Short mmCIF file of C-alpha atoms in Angstrom, two decimals:
data_model
loop_
_atom_site.label_atom_id
_atom_site.label_comp_id
_atom_site.label_asym_id
_atom_site.label_seq_id
_atom_site.Cartn_x
_atom_site.Cartn_y
_atom_site.Cartn_z
CA ASN A 1 0.00 0.00 0.00
CA LYS A 2 1.30 3.38 -1.04
CA ILE A 3 0.33 6.78 0.23
CA ARG A 4 -0.41 9.08 -2.65
CA ASN A 5 -0.69 12.87 -2.50
CA ILE A 6 -3.61 13.49 -4.83
CA THR A 7 -3.39 17.27 -4.42
CA ARG A 8 -0.06 17.33 -6.25
CA GLU A 9 -1.59 15.90 -9.41
CA THR A 10 -3.70 18.98 -10.06
CA LEU A 11 -3.84 22.62 -9.03
CA ILE A 12 -7.64 22.57 -9.08
CA SER A 13 -9.30 23.26 -5.75
CA LYS A 14 -12.92 23.43 -4.64
CA VAL A 15 -13.84 26.53 -2.69
CA TYR A 16 -16.92 27.62 -0.74
CA LEU A 17 -17.93 31.21 -0.13
CA THR A 18 -20.87 32.47 1.95
CA VAL A 19 -22.70 35.79 1.91
CA ASP A 20 -25.43 37.10 4.24
CA ILE A 21 -28.23 39.12 2.67
CA ALA A 22 -31.11 40.99 4.27
CA TYR A 23 -34.48 39.34 4.74
CA GLY A 24 -36.76 40.61 1.98
CA SER A 25 -33.95 40.60 -0.60
CA ASP A 26 -34.49 38.91 -3.96
CA VAL A 27 -32.76 35.59 -3.22
CA ASN A 28 -32.80 34.36 -6.81
CA LEU A 29 -31.24 37.59 -8.06
CA ALA A 30 -28.58 37.46 -5.33
CA ARG A 31 -27.73 33.86 -6.27
CA LYS A 32 -27.52 34.79 -9.97
CA LEU A 33 -25.25 37.77 -9.26
CA MET A 34 -22.95 35.66 -7.08
CA GLN A 35 -22.62 33.08 -9.86
CA GLU A 36 -21.89 35.85 -12.37
CA ALA A 37 -19.17 37.30 -10.12
CA ALA A 38 -17.54 33.87 -9.86
CA THR A 39 -17.83 33.04 -13.56
CA GLU A 40 -16.30 36.38 -14.55
CA ASN A 41 -13.13 35.61 -12.59
CA PRO A 42 -10.52 34.08 -14.93
CA HIS A 43 -9.36 31.60 -12.26
CA VAL A 44 -12.79 30.07 -11.72
CA ILE A 45 -13.30 26.97 -13.85
CA SER A 46 -16.61 27.28 -15.66
CA ASP A 47 -15.94 25.38 -18.89
CA GLY A 48 -17.85 22.29 -17.79
CA SER A 49 -14.76 20.17 -17.02
CA VAL A 50 -15.82 20.36 -13.35
CA LYS A 51 -19.07 21.49 -11.78
CA ARG A 52 -19.83 25.11 -12.67
CA PRO A 53 -20.27 27.69 -9.88
CA TYR A 54 -23.49 26.97 -8.00
CA THR A 55 -25.37 28.59 -5.14
CA ARG A 56 -28.01 27.63 -2.64
CA LEU A 57 -29.93 29.24 0.17
CA GLU A 58 -28.00 27.73 3.06
CA ALA A 59 -29.81 29.00 6.16
CA PHE A 60 -32.41 31.27 7.68
CA GLU A 61 -30.35 33.07 10.31
CA ASP A 62 -31.49 35.37 13.11
CA SER A 63 -30.94 38.58 11.15
CA ASN A 64 -30.28 37.51 7.58
CA LEU A 65 -30.37 34.86 4.86
CA LEU A 66 -27.17 32.90 4.23
CA ILE A 67 -26.30 32.02 0.63
CA LYS A 68 -23.50 29.54 -0.01
CA MET A 69 -21.60 29.25 -3.29
CA GLY A 70 -19.31 26.44 -4.38
CA PHE A 71 -16.88 26.61 -7.28
CA TYR A 72 -13.55 25.30 -8.51
CA VAL A 73 -10.42 27.40 -9.05
CA ASP A 74 -7.40 26.61 -11.20
CA GLU A 75 -4.74 27.73 -8.69
CA TYR A 76 -4.76 25.82 -5.42
CA GLY A 77 -2.35 28.18 -3.66
CA SER A 78 -4.27 31.31 -4.67
CA GLN A 79 -7.76 30.20 -3.71
CA TRP A 80 -8.16 32.73 -0.88
CA ALA A 81 -6.99 35.67 -3.00
CA ILE A 82 -9.39 34.54 -5.72
CA CYS A 83 -12.21 34.43 -3.14
CA GLY A 84 -11.35 38.01 -2.19
CA GLN A 85 -11.61 39.09 -5.83
CA ILE A 86 -14.96 37.37 -6.16
CA ARG A 87 -16.24 39.01 -2.96
CA GLN A 88 -15.34 42.41 -4.41
CA GLY A 89 -17.30 41.52 -7.54
CA ILE A 90 -20.27 40.43 -5.43
CA ILE A 91 -20.23 43.69 -3.47
CA ALA A 92 -20.27 45.72 -6.70
CA LYS A 93 -23.04 43.62 -8.28
CA PHE A 94 -25.18 43.70 -5.15
CA ALA A 95 -24.78 47.49 -4.80
CA ALA A 96 -25.78 48.00 -8.45
CA ASN A 97 -28.89 45.86 -7.94
CA GLY A 98 -30.05 47.07 -4.52
CA ILE A 99 -29.16 43.94 -2.56
CA SER A 100 -27.87 44.58 0.95
CA ILE A 101 -25.11 42.46 2.45
CA ASP A 102 -26.51 42.17 5.93
CA TYR A 103 -25.02 41.96 9.38
CA GLN A 104 -26.38 40.56 12.61
CA GLN A 105 -28.69 42.92 14.46
CA ILE A 106 -29.79 42.50 18.06
CA VAL A 107 -32.47 44.64 19.71
CA ILE A 108 -32.43 44.71 23.49
CA HIS A 109 -35.36 45.97 25.56
CA ASP A 110 -34.96 46.69 29.26
CA ALA A 111 -38.16 45.36 30.83
CA LYS A 112 -37.65 47.54 33.93
CA ASN A 113 -37.30 50.78 31.97
CA PRO A 114 -40.59 51.97 30.42
CA GLU A 115 -38.78 54.32 28.00
CA THR A 116 -37.06 51.45 26.20
CA ARG A 117 -40.32 49.53 25.85
CA GLU A 118 -41.78 52.24 23.63
CA GLY A 119 -38.86 52.50 21.20
CA ALA A 120 -35.14 52.86 20.96
CA ALA A 121 -33.36 54.42 23.90
CA LYS A 122 -32.64 58.11 23.52
CA THR A 123 -29.10 59.08 22.59
CA ALA A 124 -27.24 61.98 24.18
CA ASP A 125 -28.10 64.16 21.15
CA ASP A 126 -31.84 63.38 21.46
CA SER A 127 -32.11 64.38 25.11
CA GLU A 128 -31.28 68.05 24.55
#
């Protein structure tokens, strides 16, 4: 029995990338734009020799929707830099199409303070 390093036979690597979008966003459009951003990158393999870039709605999170994309790149050692390039493309495409990359939001209400039950707490600027 021999041990064989199968990663040395090819530079191709599979990569996953996730993006959070706001609830209410057009999920199908977001998925399409993510696939476009990947396909436009010259290091992403989209010629059919391996599975083309694909996306799926991965999860319903507390504050957003998580979309996961899988794709293959032609340079194993550069996969993270390539992901960074694709993320920049996604940001530009989302901005041009009104899709918000969301972040976790937590609202805290103080049950003992009646002011916070009726809305957001006043800031220092509001109290003057």
